[in-house]
Coordinates of C-alpha atoms in Angstrom, one line a residue:
M270 CA 100.8 -28.9 -0.4
K271 CA 100.6 -31.8 2.1
T272 CA 100.2 -30.8 5.7
F273 CA 103.0 -31.4 8.2
T274 CA 102.8 -34.7 10.2
F275 CA 104.3 -34.7 13.7
R276 CA 106.4 -37.9 13.8
P277 CA 109.4 -37.9 16.1
K278 CA 111.9 -40.6 15.4
L279 CA 111.8 -41.7 19.0
F280 CA 108.2 -43.0 18.7
S281 CA 108.9 -45.2 15.7
S282 CA 112.2 -46.3 17.2
L283 CA 110.5 -47.7 20.3
K284 CA 108.5 -50.2 18.2
G285 CA 110.3 -53.5 18.6
Y286 CA 112.8 -52.0 21.0
S287 CA 115.0 -54.7 22.5
K288 CA 117.3 -55.2 25.5
E289 CA 120.3 -55.4 23.2
T290 CA 119.3 -52.0 21.6
F291 CA 118.9 -50.4 25.1
T292 CA 122.3 -51.7 26.1
A293 CA 123.9 -50.2 23.1
D294 CA 122.1 -46.9 23.6
L295 CA 123.0 -46.9 27.3
M296 CA 126.8 -47.2 26.7
A297 CA 126.7 -44.6 23.9
G298 CA 124.7 -42.2 26.0
I299 CA 127.1 -42.4 28.9
I300 CA 130.1 -41.9 26.7
V301 CA 128.5 -39.0 24.8
G302 CA 127.5 -37.4 28.1
I303 CA 131.1 -37.5 29.3
V304 CA 132.3 -36.1 26.0
A305 CA 129.8 -33.3 26.1
L306 CA 130.8 -32.1 29.5
P307 CA 134.0 -30.2 28.7
L308 CA 132.6 -28.8 25.5
A309 CA 129.4 -27.6 27.2
I310 CA 131.5 -25.8 29.9
A311 CA 133.9 -24.3 27.3
F312 CA 131.1 -23.2 25.0
G313 CA 129.2 -21.6 27.9
I314 CA 132.2 -19.6 29.1
A315 CA 133.3 -18.6 25.6
S316 CA 129.7 -17.4 24.9
G317 CA 129.9 -15.0 27.8
V318 CA 127.7 -16.9 30.3
S319 CA 128.6 -19.0 33.4
P320 CA 129.8 -22.6 32.8
E321 CA 126.8 -24.3 34.3
K322 CA 124.6 -22.6 31.7
G323 CA 126.5 -24.4 29.1
I324 CA 125.8 -27.7 30.9
I325 CA 122.1 -26.8 31.4
T326 CA 121.8 -26.1 27.7
A327 CA 123.3 -29.5 26.9
I328 CA 120.9 -31.2 29.4
I329 CA 117.6 -29.5 28.4
A330 CA 118.2 -29.0 24.7
G331 CA 119.8 -32.4 24.3
F332 CA 116.8 -34.0 25.9
V333 CA 114.2 -32.1 23.9
I334 CA 116.0 -32.6 20.6
S335 CA 116.3 -36.4 21.2
L336 CA 112.6 -36.5 22.3
L337 CA 111.1 -34.7 19.4
G338 CA 113.8 -34.9 16.7
G339 CA 113.7 -36.3 13.2
S340 CA 117.0 -38.2 13.4
K341 CA 117.6 -41.4 15.3
V342 CA 121.2 -40.5 16.4
Q343 CA 121.3 -36.7 16.5
I344 CA 122.8 -35.2 19.7
G345 CA 121.9 -31.6 20.5
G346 CA 123.4 -29.0 22.7
P347 CA 125.6 -25.8 22.6
T348 CA 128.0 -25.6 19.7
G349 CA 131.0 -23.5 18.7
A350 CA 129.1 -22.0 15.8
F351 CA 126.9 -20.0 18.3
I352 CA 129.8 -18.6 20.4
V353 CA 130.3 -15.5 18.2
I354 CA 126.6 -14.5 17.9
V355 CA 125.8 -15.2 21.5
Y356 CA 128.7 -13.2 22.8
G357 CA 127.7 -10.3 20.6
I358 CA 124.0 -10.4 21.7
I359 CA 125.0 -10.5 25.4
A360 CA 127.5 -7.6 24.9
R361 CA 124.7 -5.5 23.3
Y362 CA 121.5 -6.6 25.0
G363 CA 122.5 -8.5 28.1
E364 CA 121.5 -12.0 29.0
T365 CA 117.8 -11.1 29.0
G366 CA 118.2 -10.0 25.3
L367 CA 119.8 -13.4 24.6
I368 CA 116.9 -15.2 26.2
V369 CA 114.3 -13.3 24.1
A370 CA 116.3 -13.7 20.8
T371 CA 116.7 -17.5 21.4
I372 CA 113.0 -18.0 22.1
M373 CA 112.2 -16.0 18.9
A374 CA 114.7 -18.1 17.0
G375 CA 113.0 -21.2 18.3
A376 CA 109.6 -20.0 17.1
I377 CA 111.1 -19.3 13.6
L378 CA 112.6 -22.9 13.5
V379 CA 109.2 -24.4 14.5
M380 CA 107.5 -22.4 11.7
L381 CA 110.1 -23.6 9.2
G382 CA 109.4 -27.2 10.2
V383 CA 105.6 -26.8 10.2
F384 CA 105.6 -25.2 6.8
K385 CA 107.9 -27.9 5.5
L386 CA 110.8 -25.6 4.6
G387 CA 113.5 -27.9 5.9
T388 CA 114.7 -28.9 2.5
V389 CA 115.0 -25.2 1.5
I390 CA 118.0 -24.8 3.9
K391 CA 119.9 -27.3 1.7
F392 CA 119.8 -24.9 -1.2
I393 CA 122.3 -22.5 0.5
P394 CA 125.4 -22.7 -1.6
Y395 CA 128.3 -24.7 -0.2
P396 CA 130.8 -21.8 -0.4
I397 CA 128.6 -19.8 1.9
V398 CA 128.4 -22.5 4.5
V399 CA 132.2 -23.0 4.4
G400 CA 132.7 -19.2 4.6
F401 CA 130.5 -19.1 7.7
T402 CA 132.1 -22.0 9.5
S403 CA 135.7 -21.0 8.6
G404 CA 135.0 -17.4 9.7
I405 CA 133.5 -18.6 13.0
A406 CA 136.5 -20.8 13.6
V407 CA 138.9 -17.9 13.1
T408 CA 136.8 -15.8 15.5
I409 CA 136.6 -18.5 18.1
F410 CA 140.4 -18.9 18.0
T411 CA 140.8 -15.1 18.3
T412 CA 138.6 -15.0 21.4
Q413 CA 140.7 -17.6 23.2
I414 CA 144.1 -16.0 22.9
K415 CA 143.8 -14.0 26.2
D416 CA 143.0 -17.2 28.3
L417 CA 145.4 -19.4 26.3
L418 CA 148.4 -17.1 27.1
G419 CA 147.1 -15.8 30.5
L420 CA 147.2 -12.2 29.4
S421 CA 146.4 -9.7 32.1
A422 CA 144.6 -7.2 29.8
D423 CA 141.7 -5.6 31.7
S424 CA 139.4 -5.3 28.7
V425 CA 139.6 -6.8 25.3
P426 CA 137.8 -5.1 22.3
A427 CA 135.0 -6.9 20.7
D428 CA 136.1 -6.4 17.1
F429 CA 138.6 -8.6 15.3
L430 CA 141.4 -6.2 14.4
P431 CA 141.4 -4.1 17.6
K432 CA 141.3 -7.4 19.6
W433 CA 144.6 -8.6 18.0
Q434 CA 146.1 -5.1 18.5
C435 CA 145.3 -5.4 22.2
Y436 CA 146.9 -8.9 22.3
F437 CA 150.1 -7.6 20.8
E438 CA 150.2 -4.6 23.1
N439 CA 149.8 -6.9 26.2
I440 CA 152.0 -9.8 25.0
G441 CA 154.5 -9.0 27.7
T442 CA 151.9 -9.8 30.4
A443 CA 151.6 -13.5 29.3
D444 CA 151.8 -16.0 32.2
P445 CA 154.3 -18.8 31.3
L446 CA 152.5 -21.4 33.4
S447 CA 149.2 -20.6 31.7
V448 CA 150.9 -21.0 28.3
V449 CA 152.2 -24.4 29.4
V450 CA 148.7 -25.5 30.5
G451 CA 147.1 -24.2 27.3
I452 CA 149.7 -25.7 24.9
G453 CA 149.8 -28.9 26.9
S454 CA 146.0 -29.2 26.6
I455 CA 146.2 -28.8 22.8
A456 CA 149.0 -31.4 22.6
I457 CA 147.0 -33.9 24.7
I458 CA 143.8 -33.5 22.7
A459 CA 145.7 -33.8 19.4
L460 CA 147.8 -36.8 20.3
W461 CA 145.5 -38.8 22.6
P462 CA 143.5 -40.5 19.8
R463 CA 146.8 -42.5 19.1
I464 CA 146.4 -44.0 22.5
S465 CA 142.6 -44.4 22.7
K466 CA 139.6 -43.3 20.6
K467 CA 137.1 -44.3 23.2
I468 CA 138.0 -41.8 25.8
P469 CA 137.9 -38.2 24.5
G470 CA 141.1 -36.3 24.5
S471 CA 139.4 -33.1 25.8
L472 CA 138.3 -35.0 28.9
V473 CA 141.8 -36.3 29.5
A474 CA 143.3 -32.8 29.0
I475 CA 140.9 -31.3 31.5
F476 CA 141.5 -34.0 34.1
A477 CA 145.3 -33.8 33.7
M478 CA 145.6 -30.0 33.7
T479 CA 143.0 -29.5 36.5
L480 CA 145.0 -31.9 38.7
L481 CA 148.3 -30.2 37.8
T482 CA 146.8 -26.7 38.5
Y483 CA 145.3 -27.9 41.8
L484 CA 148.6 -29.4 43.0
L485 CA 150.6 -26.3 42.0
R486 CA 148.1 -24.1 44.0
R487 CA 148.0 -26.4 47.0
Y488 CA 151.7 -27.3 47.4
A489 CA 153.6 -24.7 45.5
G490 CA 151.5 -21.6 46.1
V491 CA 151.1 -20.9 42.4
T492 CA 148.0 -18.7 41.8
S493 CA 148.8 -17.2 38.4
I494 CA 146.9 -19.9 36.5
E495 CA 143.3 -18.6 36.4
T496 CA 140.5 -21.2 37.0
I497 CA 136.8 -21.2 36.4
G498 CA 136.3 -20.6 40.2
D499 CA 138.3 -17.4 40.0
R500 CA 135.9 -16.0 37.5
F501 CA 132.5 -17.7 38.1
Q502 CA 130.3 -18.9 40.9
I503 CA 129.2 -22.4 40.1
S504 CA 125.7 -23.5 40.9
A505 CA 125.2 -27.3 41.1
S506 CA 121.4 -27.2 40.5
L507 CA 118.8 -26.5 37.8
P508 CA 117.5 -23.0 37.9
G509 CA 113.8 -22.1 38.0
V510 CA 111.8 -21.0 35.0
A511 CA 112.1 -17.2 34.3
V512 CA 110.0 -15.7 31.5
P513 CA 111.6 -12.5 30.1
D514 CA 109.9 -9.3 29.1
M515 CA 108.9 -9.6 25.4
S516 CA 107.6 -6.2 24.5
W517 CA 107.1 -5.3 20.9
D518 CA 110.1 -2.9 21.0
V519 CA 112.4 -5.6 22.3
I520 CA 111.1 -8.1 19.7
K521 CA 111.8 -5.6 16.9
G522 CA 115.3 -4.9 18.1
L523 CA 116.3 -8.5 18.4
F524 CA 114.6 -9.9 15.3
P525 CA 117.8 -9.8 13.1
A526 CA 119.7 -11.6 15.8
A527 CA 116.9 -14.2 16.1
V528 CA 116.9 -14.8 12.4
T529 CA 120.7 -15.3 12.5
I530 CA 120.4 -17.9 15.3
A531 CA 117.6 -19.7 13.5
V532 CA 119.4 -19.9 10.2
L533 CA 122.6 -20.9 11.7
G534 CA 120.9 -23.5 13.9
A535 CA 118.9 -24.9 10.9
I536 CA 122.1 -25.2 8.7
E537 CA 124.2 -26.8 11.4
S538 CA 121.5 -29.3 12.7
L539 CA 120.5 -30.4 9.2
L540 CA 124.1 -30.7 8.1
S541 CA 124.8 -32.8 11.2
A542 CA 121.8 -35.0 10.5
T543 CA 122.8 -35.4 6.8
V544 CA 126.3 -36.5 7.8
A545 CA 124.8 -39.0 10.3
D546 CA 122.6 -40.4 7.5
G547 CA 125.6 -41.1 5.4
V548 CA 127.2 -43.2 8.2
T549 CA 124.1 -45.0 9.4
G550 CA 122.2 -45.5 6.1
D551 CA 119.1 -44.0 7.8
K552 CA 117.1 -41.0 6.5
H553 CA 116.2 -38.1 8.8
D554 CA 113.1 -36.0 8.6
S555 CA 114.3 -32.4 8.0
N556 CA 111.1 -30.7 9.0
Q557 CA 110.6 -32.8 12.2
E558 CA 114.2 -32.0 13.1
L559 CA 113.6 -28.3 12.8
I560 CA 110.5 -28.6 15.0
A561 CA 112.7 -30.3 17.7
Q562 CA 115.4 -27.7 17.3
G563 CA 112.8 -24.9 17.6
A564 CA 111.2 -26.5 20.7
A565 CA 114.6 -26.9 22.4
N566 CA 115.4 -23.2 21.7
I567 CA 112.1 -22.1 23.1
V568 CA 112.3 -24.2 26.3
T569 CA 116.1 -24.0 27.1
P570 CA 116.4 -20.2 27.5
L571 CA 113.6 -20.2 30.1
F572 CA 116.1 -22.0 32.4
G573 CA 118.9 -19.6 31.5
G574 CA 120.4 -21.7 28.7
I575 CA 121.9 -20.5 25.4
P576 CA 121.1 -21.4 21.8
A577 CA 121.5 -25.1 20.8
T578 CA 121.6 -27.2 17.7
G579 CA 122.6 -30.6 16.5
A580 CA 126.3 -31.2 17.1
I581 CA 128.3 -33.1 14.5
A582 CA 131.1 -34.2 16.8
R583 CA 128.8 -35.5 19.6
T584 CA 126.5 -37.1 17.0
M585 CA 129.4 -38.9 15.4
T586 CA 130.6 -40.0 18.9
N587 CA 127.1 -41.4 19.5
I588 CA 127.2 -43.4 16.3
N589 CA 130.8 -44.6 16.8
N590 CA 129.9 -45.9 20.2
G591 CA 126.9 -47.9 19.1
G592 CA 124.0 -45.5 19.6
K593 CA 120.9 -46.8 17.7
T594 CA 117.9 -44.7 18.7
P595 CA 117.1 -41.3 20.3
V596 CA 117.2 -43.1 23.7
A597 CA 121.0 -42.6 23.6
G598 CA 120.4 -38.9 23.4
L599 CA 118.0 -38.9 26.4
I600 CA 120.6 -40.9 28.4
H601 CA 123.3 -38.4 27.5
A602 CA 121.2 -35.6 28.9
A603 CA 120.6 -37.7 32.1
V604 CA 124.3 -38.3 32.5
L605 CA 125.0 -34.6 32.2
L606 CA 122.3 -33.8 34.8
L607 CA 123.9 -36.3 37.3
I608 CA 127.3 -34.7 36.7
L609 CA 126.0 -31.2 37.3
L610 CA 124.2 -32.2 40.5
C611 CA 126.9 -34.4 42.0
L612 CA 130.2 -33.0 40.6
G613 CA 129.3 -29.5 39.6
P614 CA 131.4 -27.7 42.3
L615 CA 134.5 -29.6 41.2
T616 CA 134.4 -27.7 37.8
R617 CA 135.7 -24.6 39.6
H618 CA 139.2 -26.1 39.6
I619 CA 139.4 -26.3 35.8
P620 CA 142.0 -23.8 34.4
M621 CA 140.8 -21.3 31.9
A622 CA 143.9 -21.9 29.8
C623 CA 142.9 -25.6 29.4
L624 CA 139.4 -24.6 28.2
A625 CA 141.0 -22.2 25.8
G626 CA 143.1 -25.1 24.5
V627 CA 139.9 -27.2 24.0
L628 CA 138.3 -24.4 22.0
V629 CA 141.4 -23.9 19.9
I630 CA 141.0 -27.6 18.8
V631 CA 137.3 -27.0 18.2
A632 CA 138.2 -24.0 16.1
Y633 CA 140.7 -26.0 14.1
N634 CA 138.2 -28.8 13.4
M635 CA 135.6 -26.2 12.4
S636 CA 137.9 -24.3 10.1
E637 CA 137.7 -26.8 7.2
W638 CA 140.9 -25.2 5.9
R639 CA 141.4 -28.1 3.4
T640 CA 138.0 -27.6 2.0
F641 CA 138.5 -23.8 2.0
R642 CA 141.7 -24.2 0.1
A643 CA 140.1 -26.6 -2.4
L644 CA 137.2 -24.1 -3.0
M645 CA 139.7 -21.4 -4.0
S646 CA 140.3 -23.2 -7.3
N647 CA 136.6 -23.2 -8.1
P648 CA 134.9 -20.7 -10.5
K649 CA 135.6 -17.0 -9.7
A650 CA 131.9 -16.4 -8.6
D651 CA 132.2 -19.2 -5.9
V652 CA 135.5 -17.9 -4.7
A653 CA 134.1 -14.4 -4.4
V654 CA 131.1 -15.7 -2.4
L655 CA 133.4 -17.7 -0.2
L656 CA 135.8 -14.8 0.6
V657 CA 133.0 -12.2 1.1
T658 CA 131.2 -14.5 3.6
F659 CA 134.4 -15.4 5.4
L660 CA 135.6 -11.8 5.7
L661 CA 132.2 -10.4 6.8
T662 CA 132.1 -13.1 9.5
V663 CA 135.6 -12.3 10.7
L664 CA 135.8 -8.5 10.4
F665 CA 132.2 -7.5 11.0
D666 CA 129.4 -9.5 12.5
L667 CA 127.9 -12.9 11.9
T668 CA 124.4 -11.4 11.6
V669 CA 125.7 -9.2 8.7
A670 CA 127.5 -12.2 7.2
I671 CA 124.4 -14.4 7.3
E672 CA 122.1 -11.6 5.9
V673 CA 124.5 -10.8 3.1
G674 CA 125.2 -14.5 2.5
L675 CA 121.5 -15.3 2.1
V676 CA 121.1 -12.4 -0.3
I677 CA 124.1 -13.7 -2.3
A678 CA 122.6 -17.3 -2.2
C679 CA 119.3 -16.0 -3.7
L680 CA 121.1 -14.0 -6.4
L681 CA 123.2 -16.9 -7.3
F682 CA 120.2 -19.2 -7.5
M683 CA 118.3 -16.7 -9.7
R684 CA 121.3 -16.2 -11.9
R685 CA 121.8 -20.0 -12.4
V686 CA 118.1 -20.6 -13.0
A687 CA 118.0 -17.7 -15.5
E688 CA 121.0 -19.2 -17.3
T689 CA 119.1 -22.4 -17.8
T690 CA 116.3 -20.6 -19.6
N691 CA 116.9 -20.0 -23.3
I692 CA 114.9 -18.0 -25.8
S693 CA 115.1 -18.8 -29.5
V694 CA 113.4 -17.2 -32.6
L695 CA 112.2 -19.2 -35.6
K696 CA 111.1 -17.4 -38.8
D697 CA 110.9 -19.9 -41.7
E698 CA 110.1 -23.5 -40.7
I699 CA 110.2 -26.0 -37.9
D700 CA 111.9 -29.3 -38.5
P701 CA 109.8 -32.2 -36.9
N702 CA 112.9 -34.4 -36.7
A703 CA 114.5 -32.0 -34.4
D704 CA 111.4 -31.1 -32.5
A705 CA 109.5 -33.5 -30.2
G706 CA 106.6 -31.1 -29.9
I707 CA 105.3 -31.8 -33.4
S708 CA 103.0 -34.6 -34.4
L709 CA 104.6 -37.8 -35.5
G710 CA 104.8 -38.2 -39.2
A711 CA 104.3 -34.5 -39.8
E712 CA 106.3 -32.7 -42.6
H713 CA 108.3 -29.6 -42.1
L714 CA 106.0 -27.0 -40.6
V715 CA 106.3 -23.8 -42.7
I716 CA 106.0 -20.6 -40.7
P717 CA 103.8 -18.2 -42.8
E718 CA 105.2 -14.9 -43.9
G719 CA 104.5 -12.3 -41.2
V720 CA 104.7 -14.8 -38.4
E721 CA 107.5 -15.3 -35.9
V722 CA 107.8 -18.1 -33.4
Y723 CA 109.5 -17.6 -30.1
E724 CA 110.6 -20.6 -28.0
I725 CA 111.0 -20.2 -24.2
D726 CA 112.9 -23.1 -22.7
G727 CA 112.8 -22.9 -18.9
P728 CA 110.9 -21.2 -16.1
F729 CA 109.4 -17.8 -17.0
F730 CA 110.1 -16.0 -13.7
F731 CA 111.3 -12.6 -12.8
G732 CA 114.9 -13.5 -13.6
I733 CA 114.1 -14.3 -17.2
A734 CA 111.0 -12.2 -17.9
N735 CA 113.0 -9.0 -18.3
K736 CA 115.4 -10.8 -20.6
F737 CA 112.6 -11.9 -22.8
E738 CA 111.1 -8.4 -23.0
E739 CA 114.5 -6.9 -23.8
Q740 CA 115.1 -9.5 -26.6
M741 CA 111.7 -8.5 -28.1
V742 CA 112.7 -4.8 -28.1
A743 CA 116.3 -5.6 -29.4
L744 CA 115.0 -7.5 -32.4
G745 CA 113.0 -4.5 -33.4
N746 CA 110.8 -6.7 -35.7
H747 CA 107.1 -5.9 -36.3
P748 CA 105.6 -9.2 -37.6
Q749 CA 101.8 -9.4 -37.9
I750 CA 101.7 -12.4 -35.5
R751 CA 104.0 -13.6 -32.7
I752 CA 103.6 -17.2 -31.5
I753 CA 105.2 -17.8 -28.1
R754 CA 105.9 -21.5 -27.5
M755 CA 105.7 -22.3 -23.8
R756 CA 105.7 -26.1 -23.8
K757 CA 109.0 -26.1 -21.9
V758 CA 107.9 -23.5 -19.3
P759 CA 107.2 -25.4 -16.0
F760 CA 105.9 -22.3 -14.2
I761 CA 105.4 -18.6 -14.5
D762 CA 105.5 -16.0 -11.7
S763 CA 103.9 -12.6 -11.2
T764 CA 106.7 -10.7 -12.9
G765 CA 106.5 -13.1 -15.9
I766 CA 102.8 -12.5 -16.1
H767 CA 103.3 -8.7 -15.9
N768 CA 106.0 -8.7 -18.6
L769 CA 103.9 -11.0 -20.8
T770 CA 100.9 -8.7 -20.3
N771 CA 103.0 -5.6 -21.2
L772 CA 104.2 -7.4 -24.4
C773 CA 100.6 -8.2 -25.4
R774 CA 99.5 -4.6 -24.8
M775 CA 102.5 -3.2 -26.7
S776 CA 101.9 -5.7 -29.5
K777 CA 98.2 -4.8 -29.7
R778 CA 99.1 -1.1 -30.1
E779 CA 101.5 -2.1 -32.9
G780 CA 98.8 -4.3 -34.6
V781 CA 100.7 -7.6 -33.7
Q782 CA 98.6 -10.6 -32.5
I783 CA 100.1 -12.8 -29.7
I784 CA 99.3 -16.5 -29.8
L785 CA 100.5 -18.8 -27.0
S786 CA 101.4 -22.4 -27.8
G787 CA 101.9 -25.5 -25.6
V788 CA 100.8 -24.0 -22.3
N789 CA 100.9 -26.7 -19.6
P790 CA 98.1 -27.0 -17.0
T791 CA 100.0 -25.3 -14.2
V792 CA 100.8 -22.3 -16.3
H793 CA 97.4 -22.3 -17.8
R794 CA 95.7 -22.1 -14.3
T795 CA 98.1 -19.2 -13.3
L796 CA 97.3 -17.2 -16.5
E797 CA 93.6 -17.8 -16.1
Q798 CA 93.6 -16.7 -12.4
A799 CA 95.4 -13.5 -13.6
R800 CA 92.6 -12.9 -16.2
F801 CA 95.3 -12.9 -18.9
Y802 CA 93.0 -14.6 -21.4
D803 CA 90.7 -11.6 -21.5
L804 CA 93.6 -9.7 -23.1
I805 CA 94.3 -12.0 -26.1
G806 CA 91.2 -14.2 -26.3
K807 CA 90.9 -17.9 -25.5
E808 CA 91.1 -18.9 -29.2
N809 CA 94.7 -17.7 -29.2
I810 CA 95.7 -20.1 -26.4
C811 CA 96.7 -23.3 -28.3
S812 CA 97.7 -26.6 -26.8
H813 CA 100.0 -27.5 -29.8
I814 CA 102.2 -25.7 -32.3
D815 CA 100.2 -27.2 -35.2
L816 CA 97.1 -25.5 -33.8
A817 CA 99.0 -22.3 -33.2
L818 CA 100.2 -22.1 -36.8
E819 CA 96.7 -22.9 -38.0
Q820 CA 95.3 -20.1 -35.8
A821 CA 98.0 -17.8 -37.2
R822 CA 96.9 -18.6 -40.8
K823 CA 93.2 -17.9 -39.9
E824 CA 94.3 -14.5 -38.4
L825 CA 96.3 -13.7 -41.6
A826 CA 93.4 -14.7 -43.8
A827 CA 91.0 -12.5 -41.8
R828 CA 93.4 -9.5 -42.1
H829 CA 94.0 -10.1 -45.8
P830 CA 90.8 -11.6 -47.3
G831 CA 92.0 -11.5 -50.9
K832 CA 95.4 -13.0 -50.2
R833 CA 96.0 -16.7 -50.2

């Protein structure tokens, strides 16, 4: 296996970098920085931390991902996908637990990149990805109902069904003005693209509703609309580095959460980079991108930040506004830093109902309801996977959903690979016209009496090894010689070797000789390392079916000297 090469896209992009490219990156970076501001604040609050921590995450993670990433246009930062898992970790382990889990997730992502496992993430079945994202979207929408309606419920349960029960029980406490702000924000974000696609609707909604709330408070004495300042103290500065306690007990307890963050981050970042490739025509480096995502999630929590990954919406905003290289991502981080330092205190006037409206739109865009509906007409197995993943995400926990989803993905993969492996039995003759494995010009190869030929077409791994052994037993035949053709077996694993060994030992007890035919070099080396040849003898390992049949005749002649 080739070793990993550290090659951030920024370094190659700076070769031949021009003034025109910088101008394009500058404009795109400024616009993306402005677009990222309301989302960073909303994601931070929805995740259970203060709003400036969402901005800090966008600044530091955005900078690191652009600096070290494997995509020219990827923009990193906090995303809606992490809201559910972050909120759950904080509720159970506190912010210190979140910091530890995020650092561990970063280390896992770095290892995935170093060991070149970036492409493996792409093998996760599409129904599972849609089930995750749709479930997360429903959960995000559910968490925003209290702020959207201005409910005065003191404490809202964490679980999905009890949460909705609480909402219905407290619906009478809804604040009409908060409802107007929330619904008005949704309407502005949904309709604004008809007026302008350059200025983000979320920014317009926040500006308009913040101004309205401020005027109502100052001149009409309205205080029922809750703002960020009513709930949080805003710090307009970067915090110092704080290294958390990472004892072994803490690491063991948070490991499942860290795996969830890492898997979710890897899926979302590589999906975002792939979408960007389709628009720009470029090709990202999956392993380098995972290295960058990992580094960002190791560094960011040291400053109090939350998990980060590549963000599809911000990445597309970067592309649509002319971003060419990772420099645009670096500028986006610098813009957010300036906003935090210069305008941070002003964010306390933003109404919570407005941020809830922003997240409702985010949830709608994440829901992929059209894709979900289309997948419902797919084969029953895919529909079952989709619904199981979706329901686990909504009703239980994202960690459980990802763990079960990955197990389902592995089982589906094994099942589909096993389905591609066929086993056939030949007893009389082999037709050279229908078999490319026979020498050209050969006549029909007659299989001698007492010999059976078994053809394995596909990988001989644990998913098929048992099937082969079961077929041997089911046939109940006791020939004198079994020839196993392996010319179409690309690899064999430990279970395959174990089952093949058992078959040889069982056959030996029954007086049946095993001959292997057409073993390719890869399988040959694997069998040799497993000392398999000591069991049947090297003379019974043949490179071609002609040689295998000839060896079978010699064995028959040795067993029956007087018979021709």
